[in-house]
Amino acid sequence: MSDIISETFGSAVFNDRVMRERLPVDAYEALKKTIESGRPLDSSVASKVASAMRDWAIEHGATHFTHWFQPLTGITAEKHDSFLSGIKDGTPIMEFKGKELIKGETDGSSFPSGGLRATFEARGYTAWDPTSYAFIKENTLCIPTAFCSYSGEALDNKTPLLRSMEALNRSAKRILSLFGVETKGVISTCGPEQEYFLIDRDMYARRKDLIFTGRTLFGAKPPKGQELEDHYYGMLKMKVKSFMRDLDEELWKLGVMAKTEHNEVAPSQHELAPIYSTANIASDHNQLTMELLRKVAHRHGFKCILHEKPFEGINGSGKHDNWSVQTSEGVNLFEPGKTPRENAQFLMFLCAVIKGVNEYQDLLRISVASAGNDHRLGANEAPPAIISMFLGDELTEILESIVAGSKYEGKKRIDMEIGVDVLPHFKRDTTDRNRTSPFAFTGNKFEFRSPGSSSSIAIPTTVLNAVLADELDGFYNELKDAENFNEALEELIRRTINENRDILFNGDGYSEEWVKEAERRGLHNLRTTPDALPHILDEKNVSMMERQGVFSKIELESRYHIYLENYCKVIKIEALTMIDMSKKDILPAVSTYVRKMAEVVSGLRGVAEVECGFEMDMIKRLTSLSTEMYERMLRLEELSDSLGHINDQATANRLRDEILPAMADLRAVADEIETLVGEKYWPYPTYGRMLFAVE
Ligand code: ADP
Ligand code: MG
């Protein structure tokens, strides 16, 4: 084959094929075992792997290596070292030792630890995750690693994800054995759909708000927004097309299976979806995808914006986390089966998810909570902040009939035994009509639609895996000693549906009625990040995470502090940016424009008796609006000065209750002013120019 995909795919990855080619047989076998079993790598094997990796990397142009990890800042971090270790007889010695492969030290003091590292050690270490292949990026061999404190606390997003996958593997395997299913392992899979905006780089460079905060803090509605919906699946513009082509190639080289790319509803918004893979790999690949989106965009004269809500009045960006669970042999456990036994098994997994989502709504909400995503959840394009679950009418009917103990009289008549003999295969088109649900069953996987576009999918996926593992453990304990397995299972399924039906909702998640209905049902409505975060430390959440070995209480506490601090910092910076833009750019621009108008009036009146209706009107309206704007700015400044430096819950609450509303007030008047001031006097590119400029 000589097509471009086969030629480039994985060419920058130290993957299984390369390992088989380059490693001595015994080292290859030992490494494979390690990858499959998750046990630590023997040091003699590590040095063989390291030297093969080094030779391969140098042949492919690499000069440096780095441990590539995901600290809690959300983006990836790297510390580069060159392979050069000395010179012998004028020839450079290129070294890369086994211990450099498996363990690295890092001065982690600039990464957030939520007080964790201070309590233990000043430094953290990074450790190779052999389940994710090493790869070359810009002359650097990148080794995917976990990042921990010396006493083993996770300081990153990868470690808990790996732990959650391990928990799920353990629990799922155990319960499958009750069904007589033997499997080598159970893995969770993810396919994250990534949304983003592309705007002209020069325009971006002229907007302080985009530069400092990633979103526009001012901006009047353009004459044309997304009302025509003509962008969705619209023709890709030339420049965007060439960007996407380039991006695909870069991603393929790194083994990322970029598959579909299309426009989104909002102007200048696009989406990229890969073919799904193991959760850990999918998460690493999504981090790489975000990085490459930014880099390749730059090369094409664009700025890629990953913020959840860059433009007011225009859809924000999410990252749908498509999630499923399968055996190592490739059997999807969320796929309705063909035999009664398979169906019973499917229904049991389904029930475990239903119960888990119901009991841990708050954790799911927290897993997607950020200052940026707060603008999206609950607005009219994204799922609401209330977590509920969509199963589609057909599956809901089946569950209802199981509870009622009646026969399901569906499209196809189905005989009951543990509910159903043969479940219909749910096609996307019958299950996926509802786009308003935060958590939807889409035939053979779940689609969690709440995650924000800039966040790591590792966090929500960790919660999903841990929750499912815990529910499966509960089920196992109930079923393991049952005298009649089938009866016990049927009873378990019936009871679980009955007790957790409040989480199921097939209606319109955007409606006001749903908010009321959800409240009546007692579901959480954690509207903002400060509302959601404290629940991370609720007793039931801590004990579940500890039971599953995914997070310790200390780790959860540190995350609570980090997320809180992040929320506070983000909004404080936004407020300061608004003040700066108002004072230094917008208000002076208004003055200039008004003075211009005044000059016109006095100039004209010097030569003739004219009315100057437009100019006089602008002078009056703008001077009054700019006074109002100035006052609102002073108010925001005063509030923001009163905040202090501590980023605790009380500060977060004040930011939510006082600062954000003051920012909205300031923006409202500034946006009104923008509609009045002559465009060439306005200091920033307008929404209209930014969103519709790309050819
Ligand atoms: P949409 O219509 O929402 O754009 P698609 O059908 O294109 O959705 O698929 C969305 C994503 O779901 C893709 O990334 C796909 O690879 C992923 N996906 C499909 N099957 C699974 C699975 N079993 N586990 C995880 N992700 C999956
Ligand atoms: Mg989707």
Coordinates of C-alpha atoms in Angstrom, one line a residue, residues 204-656:
Y204 CA -6.4 37.4 17.7
A205 CA -3.2 39.3 18.4
R206 CA -5.2 42.5 18.7
R207 CA -7.6 41.2 21.4
K208 CA -6.2 41.3 24.9
D209 CA -9.1 39.3 26.2
L210 CA -8.4 36.4 23.9
I211 CA -4.7 36.6 24.7
F212 CA -5.0 36.8 28.5
T213 CA -8.2 34.7 29.1
G214 CA -8.9 32.6 26.0
R215 CA -12.3 34.2 25.6
T216 CA -13.8 37.5 24.5
L217 CA -14.9 39.6 27.5
F218 CA -16.4 42.3 25.3
G219 CA -18.1 42.1 21.9
A220 CA -21.4 43.2 20.5
K221 CA -23.5 40.7 18.6
P222 CA -22.7 40.8 14.8
P223 CA -25.6 41.4 12.3
K224 CA -25.3 37.8 11.4
G225 CA -24.7 35.1 14.0
Q226 CA -25.5 31.4 13.8
E227 CA -29.2 31.8 13.2
L228 CA -29.0 30.5 9.6
E229 CA -27.1 27.4 10.8
D230 CA -25.5 27.5 7.4
H231 CA -22.1 26.7 8.8
Y232 CA -23.0 23.2 10.0
Y233 CA -21.6 20.6 7.7
G234 CA -21.2 23.5 5.3
M235 CA -18.4 23.5 2.8
L236 CA -15.1 23.8 4.4
K237 CA -13.4 26.9 3.4
M238 CA -10.1 26.6 1.5
K239 CA -7.8 27.7 4.2
V240 CA -9.5 25.5 6.8
K241 CA -9.4 22.6 4.5
S242 CA -5.7 22.9 4.1
F243 CA -5.3 23.3 7.8
M244 CA -7.2 20.1 8.5
R245 CA -5.3 18.1 5.9
D246 CA -2.0 19.2 7.5
L247 CA -3.4 18.4 11.0
D248 CA -4.6 15.0 10.0
E249 CA -1.1 14.1 8.7
E250 CA 0.6 15.3 11.8
L251 CA -1.8 13.3 14.0
W252 CA -1.5 10.2 11.9
K253 CA 2.2 10.3 12.2
L254 CA 1.7 10.1 16.0
G255 CA -0.7 7.3 15.7
V256 CA -3.8 9.3 16.4
M257 CA -6.7 8.0 14.4
A258 CA -8.2 11.3 13.3
K259 CA -11.3 10.4 11.4
T260 CA -14.0 12.9 11.0
E261 CA -13.7 16.6 10.7
H262 CA -16.5 18.9 10.1
N263 CA -17.9 22.4 10.7
E264 CA -20.1 23.0 13.8
V265 CA -23.2 25.1 14.1
A266 CA -21.3 28.2 15.1
P267 CA -19.4 30.2 12.5
S268 CA -15.7 29.4 12.6
Q269 CA -16.3 26.4 14.8
H270 CA -15.1 22.9 13.9
E271 CA -14.9 19.4 15.3
L272 CA -12.5 16.6 15.1
A273 CA -13.3 13.0 16.2
P274 CA -10.8 10.2 16.3
I275 CA -11.6 6.5 16.1
Y276 CA -12.0 5.3 19.7
S277 CA -9.2 3.6 21.6
T278 CA -8.3 2.4 25.1
A279 CA -9.2 5.2 27.6
N280 CA -5.6 5.9 28.6
I281 CA -4.4 6.1 25.0
A282 CA -7.4 8.2 24.0
S283 CA -6.6 10.6 26.8
D284 CA -3.0 10.9 25.8
H285 CA -4.0 11.3 22.2
N286 CA -6.5 14.0 23.0
Q287 CA -3.8 16.0 24.8
L288 CA -1.6 15.6 21.8
T289 CA -4.5 16.6 19.5
M290 CA -5.1 19.8 21.5
E291 CA -1.4 20.7 21.3
L292 CA -1.2 20.0 17.5
L293 CA -4.4 21.9 16.9
R294 CA -2.7 25.0 18.3
K295 CA 0.6 24.4 16.5
V296 CA -0.8 23.6 13.1
A297 CA -3.3 26.5 13.3
H298 CA -0.3 28.8 13.9
R299 CA 1.4 27.6 10.8
H300 CA -1.7 28.3 8.8
G301 CA -2.2 31.8 10.0
F302 CA -4.9 30.8 12.5
K303 CA -5.3 30.8 16.2
C304 CA -7.1 27.7 17.5
I305 CA -9.3 28.6 20.5
L306 CA -10.1 25.8 22.8
H307 CA -12.0 27.8 25.5
E308 CA -15.5 26.5 26.3
K309 CA -17.2 29.8 25.6
P310 CA -15.0 32.2 23.5
F311 CA -17.9 34.2 22.0
E312 CA -21.1 35.3 23.8
G313 CA -24.3 34.5 21.9
I314 CA -22.5 31.8 19.9
N315 CA -22.4 28.2 20.7
G316 CA -19.5 27.2 23.0
S317 CA -17.2 24.2 22.6
G318 CA -17.4 20.9 24.3
K319 CA -15.7 17.6 24.2
H320 CA -18.1 14.7 24.0
D321 CA -16.6 11.7 25.9
N322 CA -17.9 8.6 24.2
W323 CA -17.3 5.8 26.6
S324 CA -17.7 2.1 26.6
V325 CA -16.3 -1.0 28.2
Q326 CA -15.0 -4.0 26.4
T327 CA -13.2 -7.3 27.0
S328 CA -9.6 -7.7 25.7
E329 CA -11.1 -10.1 23.2
G330 CA -13.1 -7.1 21.8
V331 CA -16.6 -7.8 23.1
N332 CA -18.4 -4.5 23.8
L333 CA -20.2 -4.9 27.2
F334 CA -22.6 -2.1 26.4
E335 CA -23.8 -3.8 23.3
P336 CA -27.2 -5.6 23.6
G337 CA -26.5 -9.2 23.0
K338 CA -28.0 -11.9 20.8
T339 CA -28.8 -14.5 23.4
P340 CA -30.8 -14.4 26.6
R341 CA -27.6 -14.7 28.7
E342 CA -25.8 -11.9 26.8
N343 CA -28.9 -9.7 27.2
A344 CA -29.0 -10.4 30.9
Q345 CA -25.4 -9.4 31.1
F346 CA -26.0 -6.3 29.1
L347 CA -28.9 -5.3 31.3
M348 CA -26.8 -5.8 34.4
F349 CA -24.0 -3.5 33.0
L350 CA -26.7 -1.0 32.0
C351 CA -28.2 -1.0 35.5
A352 CA -24.8 -0.6 37.0
V353 CA -24.3 2.6 34.9
I354 CA -27.8 3.9 35.7
K355 CA -27.3 3.4 39.4
G356 CA -23.8 4.8 39.3
V357 CA -24.8 7.9 37.4
N358 CA -27.6 8.5 39.9
E359 CA -25.6 8.0 43.0
Y360 CA -22.6 10.0 41.8
Q361 CA -24.2 12.8 39.8
D362 CA -22.2 15.2 41.8
L363 CA -18.9 13.6 41.0
L364 CA -19.7 13.6 37.3
R365 CA -20.7 17.3 37.5
I366 CA -17.4 18.0 39.4
S367 CA -15.4 16.1 36.8
V368 CA -16.4 18.7 34.2
A369 CA -16.4 21.8 36.4
S370 CA -14.3 24.8 35.5
A371 CA -14.8 28.6 35.2
G372 CA -14.9 28.2 31.4
N373 CA -17.4 25.4 31.3
D374 CA -19.7 27.2 33.7
H375 CA -20.6 29.5 30.8
R376 CA -21.6 26.6 28.7
L377 CA -23.5 24.2 31.0
G378 CA -27.0 25.5 31.3
A379 CA -26.7 27.9 28.4
N380 CA -28.9 27.0 25.4
E381 CA -26.6 24.8 23.4
A382 CA -24.9 22.6 25.9
P383 CA -26.3 20.0 28.3
P384 CA -27.6 21.5 31.5
A385 CA -25.7 21.4 34.8
I386 CA -28.2 18.9 36.0
I387 CA -26.9 15.4 35.3
S388 CA -29.5 13.0 33.9
M389 CA -29.5 10.0 31.6
F390 CA -31.1 9.5 28.2
L391 CA -31.8 5.9 27.1
G392 CA -34.2 6.5 24.2
D393 CA -37.9 5.5 24.2
E394 CA -37.3 1.9 23.1
L395 CA -34.9 0.9 25.8
T396 CA -36.8 2.9 28.4
E397 CA -40.0 0.9 27.5
I398 CA -38.1 -2.3 27.8
L399 CA -36.9 -1.3 31.3
E400 CA -40.4 -0.3 32.3
S401 CA -41.8 -3.6 31.2
I402 CA -39.1 -5.4 33.2
V403 CA -40.1 -3.5 36.3
A404 CA -43.8 -4.2 35.7
G405 CA -43.0 -7.8 35.0
S406 CA -45.0 -7.6 31.8
K407 CA -44.1 -8.6 28.4
Y408 CA -42.5 -6.0 26.2
E409 CA -44.8 -5.4 23.2
G410 CA -42.3 -3.6 21.1
K411 CA -41.6 -3.4 17.5
K412 CA -40.6 -7.0 17.5
R413 CA -42.3 -9.3 20.0
I414 CA -39.9 -10.4 22.6
D415 CA -40.1 -13.2 25.0
M416 CA -39.2 -12.5 28.5
E417 CA -36.6 -14.3 30.6
I418 CA -34.6 -12.1 32.9
G419 CA -36.5 -9.3 31.2
V420 CA -35.8 -10.1 27.6
D421 CA -34.7 -12.8 25.3
V422 CA -33.6 -10.8 22.4
L423 CA -32.9 -7.1 22.6
P424 CA -33.3 -5.1 19.5
H425 CA -30.2 -3.6 18.2
F426 CA -30.4 0.1 18.9
K427 CA -29.3 2.1 15.9
R428 CA -28.0 5.6 16.4
D429 CA -31.0 7.1 14.6
T430 CA -33.5 5.7 17.0
T431 CA -31.5 6.5 20.1
D432 CA -29.6 9.6 19.4
R433 CA -32.3 12.2 18.6
N434 CA -32.0 13.9 21.9
R435 CA -29.0 16.2 21.8
T436 CA -29.9 18.0 25.0
S437 CA -29.1 15.2 27.4
P438 CA -25.8 15.3 29.3
F439 CA -25.4 11.5 29.3
A440 CA -26.9 9.5 26.5
F441 CA -26.9 5.9 25.6
T442 CA -26.1 5.8 21.9
G443 CA -26.5 2.1 20.9
N444 CA -23.4 0.5 22.3
K445 CA -21.7 3.3 24.2
F446 CA -22.5 6.3 26.4
E447 CA -21.9 9.8 25.3
F448 CA -21.1 12.1 28.2
R449 CA -21.6 15.5 26.6
S450 CA -20.8 17.8 29.5
P451 CA -17.0 17.9 29.4
G452 CA -15.5 21.2 28.2
S453 CA -13.4 21.6 25.1
S454 CA -10.2 22.5 26.9
S455 CA -10.3 20.0 29.7
S456 CA -8.7 16.5 30.0
I457 CA -11.0 13.6 29.3
A458 CA -9.0 11.7 31.9
I459 CA -11.0 13.3 34.7
P460 CA -14.6 12.4 33.7
T461 CA -13.4 9.0 32.4
T462 CA -11.7 8.2 35.7
V463 CA -15.0 9.0 37.5
L464 CA -17.0 6.9 35.1
N465 CA -14.7 3.9 35.5
A466 CA -14.5 4.1 39.2
V467 CA -18.2 4.5 39.6
L468 CA -18.9 1.5 37.4
A469 CA -16.4 -0.6 39.1
D470 CA -18.0 0.2 42.5
E471 CA -21.5 -0.6 41.4
L472 CA -20.3 -3.9 39.8
D473 CA -18.7 -4.8 43.1
G474 CA -22.0 -4.2 44.9
F475 CA -23.8 -6.4 42.3
Y476 CA -21.2 -9.1 42.6
N477 CA -21.6 -9.3 46.4
E478 CA -25.3 -9.7 46.0
L479 CA -25.1 -12.3 43.2
K480 CA -22.2 -14.4 44.1
D481 CA -23.9 -16.7 46.6
A482 CA -27.3 -16.6 45.1
E483 CA -29.0 -20.0 45.1
N484 CA -30.8 -19.2 41.9
F485 CA -28.6 -16.9 39.8
N486 CA -31.2 -16.0 37.2
E487 CA -33.8 -15.1 39.8
A488 CA -31.4 -13.1 41.8
L489 CA -30.2 -11.2 38.7
E490 CA -33.8 -10.5 37.6
E491 CA -34.6 -9.2 41.0
L492 CA -31.5 -7.1 41.1
I493 CA -32.2 -5.6 37.7
R494 CA -35.8 -4.9 38.6
R495 CA -34.9 -3.3 41.9
T496 CA -32.1 -1.2 40.4
I497 CA -34.3 0.3 37.7
N498 CA -37.0 1.0 40.2
E499 CA -34.8 2.7 42.7
N500 CA -32.9 4.8 40.2
R501 CA -35.5 5.8 37.6
D502 CA -35.3 9.5 38.7
I503 CA -32.0 9.8 36.8
L504 CA -33.6 8.8 33.5
F505 CA -35.0 11.6 31.4
N506 CA -35.7 11.5 27.7
G507 CA -37.2 15.0 27.4
D508 CA -35.8 18.4 26.6
G509 CA -32.9 19.1 28.9
Y510 CA -32.9 22.8 28.0
S511 CA -36.4 23.5 29.2
E512 CA -37.4 25.4 32.4
E513 CA -39.9 22.6 33.2
W514 CA -37.0 20.2 33.5
V515 CA -35.3 22.3 36.0
K516 CA -38.4 22.2 38.2
E517 CA -39.0 18.5 37.5
A518 CA -35.4 17.7 38.4
E519 CA -35.7 19.6 41.6
R520 CA -38.9 17.6 42.4
R521 CA -37.0 14.4 41.8
G522 CA -34.3 15.5 44.1
L523 CA -31.5 15.6 41.5
H524 CA -28.6 17.9 42.0
N525 CA -28.5 21.2 40.2
L526 CA -25.0 22.3 40.8
R527 CA -25.0 25.3 38.5
T528 CA -21.5 26.6 39.1
T529 CA -18.0 25.3 39.9
P530 CA -18.1 26.8 43.5
D531 CA -21.5 25.0 44.0
A532 CA -20.2 21.7 42.7
L533 CA -16.6 21.5 44.1
P534 CA -17.3 21.0 47.8
H535 CA -19.1 17.8 47.1
I536 CA -15.8 16.2 46.1
L537 CA -15.3 15.7 49.8
D538 CA -18.7 14.2 50.6
E539 CA -18.3 11.1 52.6
K540 CA -19.9 8.8 50.1
N541 CA -17.6 10.1 47.3
V542 CA -14.4 9.8 49.4
S543 CA -15.2 6.3 50.5
M544 CA -16.1 5.1 47.0
M545 CA -12.9 6.5 45.6
E546 CA -10.9 5.0 48.4
R547 CA -12.6 1.6 48.1
Q548 CA -11.7 1.5 44.5
G549 CA -8.2 2.6 45.1
V550 CA -8.6 5.5 42.6
F551 CA -8.1 8.5 44.9
S552 CA -7.1 8.7 48.6
K553 CA -8.8 11.3 50.7
I554 CA -5.7 13.4 50.7
E555 CA -5.6 13.4 46.9
L556 CA -9.2 14.4 46.7
E557 CA -8.6 17.3 49.2
S558 CA -5.7 18.4 47.0
R559 CA -7.8 18.4 43.9
Y560 CA -10.5 20.3 45.7
H561 CA -8.0 23.1 46.5
I562 CA -6.4 23.0 43.0
Y563 CA -9.8 23.3 41.2
L564 CA -10.9 26.0 43.5
E565 CA -7.7 28.0 43.1
N566 CA -7.9 27.6 39.4
Y567 CA -11.5 28.9 39.3
C568 CA -10.5 31.9 41.4
K569 CA -7.4 32.8 39.4
V570 CA -9.2 32.5 36.1
I571 CA -12.0 34.9 37.1
K572 CA -9.6 37.3 38.8
I573 CA -7.6 37.6 35.6
E574 CA -10.7 38.1 33.6
A575 CA -11.8 41.0 35.8
L576 CA -8.4 42.6 35.6
T577 CA -8.3 42.2 31.9
M578 CA -11.7 43.9 31.5
I579 CA -10.6 46.8 33.7
D580 CA -7.4 47.2 31.6
M581 CA -9.3 47.0 28.3
S582 CA -11.9 49.5 29.5
K583 CA -9.5 52.0 30.9
K584 CA -6.7 51.8 28.3
D585 CA -8.6 51.1 25.1
I586 CA -12.4 51.3 25.1
L587 CA -13.0 54.5 27.0
P588 CA -10.2 56.4 25.3
A589 CA -11.6 55.2 21.9
V590 CA -15.0 56.6 22.9
S591 CA -13.4 59.9 23.8
T592 CA -11.6 60.1 20.5
Y593 CA -14.7 59.4 18.6
V594 CA -16.8 61.9 20.5
R595 CA -14.1 64.5 20.1
K596 CA -14.1 63.8 16.4
M597 CA -17.9 64.3 16.3
A598 CA -17.5 67.6 18.2
E599 CA -14.9 68.8 15.7
V600 CA -17.3 68.0 12.9
V601 CA -20.1 69.9 14.6
S602 CA -18.0 73.0 15.3
G603 CA -16.4 72.9 11.9
L604 CA -19.7 72.7 10.1
R605 CA -21.4 75.2 12.3
G606 CA -18.6 77.6 11.5
V607 CA -19.6 77.7 7.9
A608 CA -23.3 77.1 7.9
E609 CA -26.3 76.8 10.1
V610 CA -26.7 73.0 10.2
E611 CA -28.4 70.7 12.6
C612 CA -25.8 68.0 12.9
G613 CA -28.5 65.6 14.2
F614 CA -26.3 62.5 14.0
E615 CA -23.2 64.0 15.5
M616 CA -25.1 65.7 18.3
D617 CA -27.0 62.5 19.1
M618 CA -23.8 60.5 19.2
I619 CA -22.1 63.0 21.5
K620 CA -24.9 62.9 23.9
R621 CA -25.5 59.2 24.0
L622 CA -21.9 58.2 24.0
T623 CA -20.8 60.6 26.7
S624 CA -23.6 59.4 28.9
L625 CA -22.9 55.8 28.2
S626 CA -19.2 56.2 28.7
T627 CA -19.8 57.8 32.1
E628 CA -22.0 54.8 33.0
M629 CA -19.3 52.5 31.7
Y630 CA -16.6 54.2 33.7
E631 CA -18.7 53.9 36.9
R632 CA -19.3 50.2 36.3
M633 CA -15.6 49.8 35.7
L634 CA -14.7 51.5 39.0
R635 CA -17.2 49.3 40.8
L636 CA -15.6 46.2 39.3
E637 CA -12.2 47.5 40.3
E638 CA -13.2 48.2 43.8
L639 CA -14.7 44.7 44.2
S640 CA -11.7 43.1 42.7
D641 CA -9.3 45.0 44.9
S642 CA -11.3 43.8 48.0
L643 CA -10.7 40.2 47.2
G644 CA -7.3 39.6 48.7
H645 CA -4.9 36.9 47.7
I646 CA -6.4 33.8 49.2
N647 CA -8.2 31.6 46.8
D648 CA -10.6 29.7 49.1
Q649 CA -14.2 28.7 48.9
A650 CA -15.4 32.1 50.3
T651 CA -13.4 33.9 47.5
A652 CA -14.8 31.6 44.9
N653 CA -18.3 32.3 46.1
R654 CA -17.7 36.0 46.0
L655 CA -16.3 35.8 42.5
R656 CA -19.5 33.9 41.4

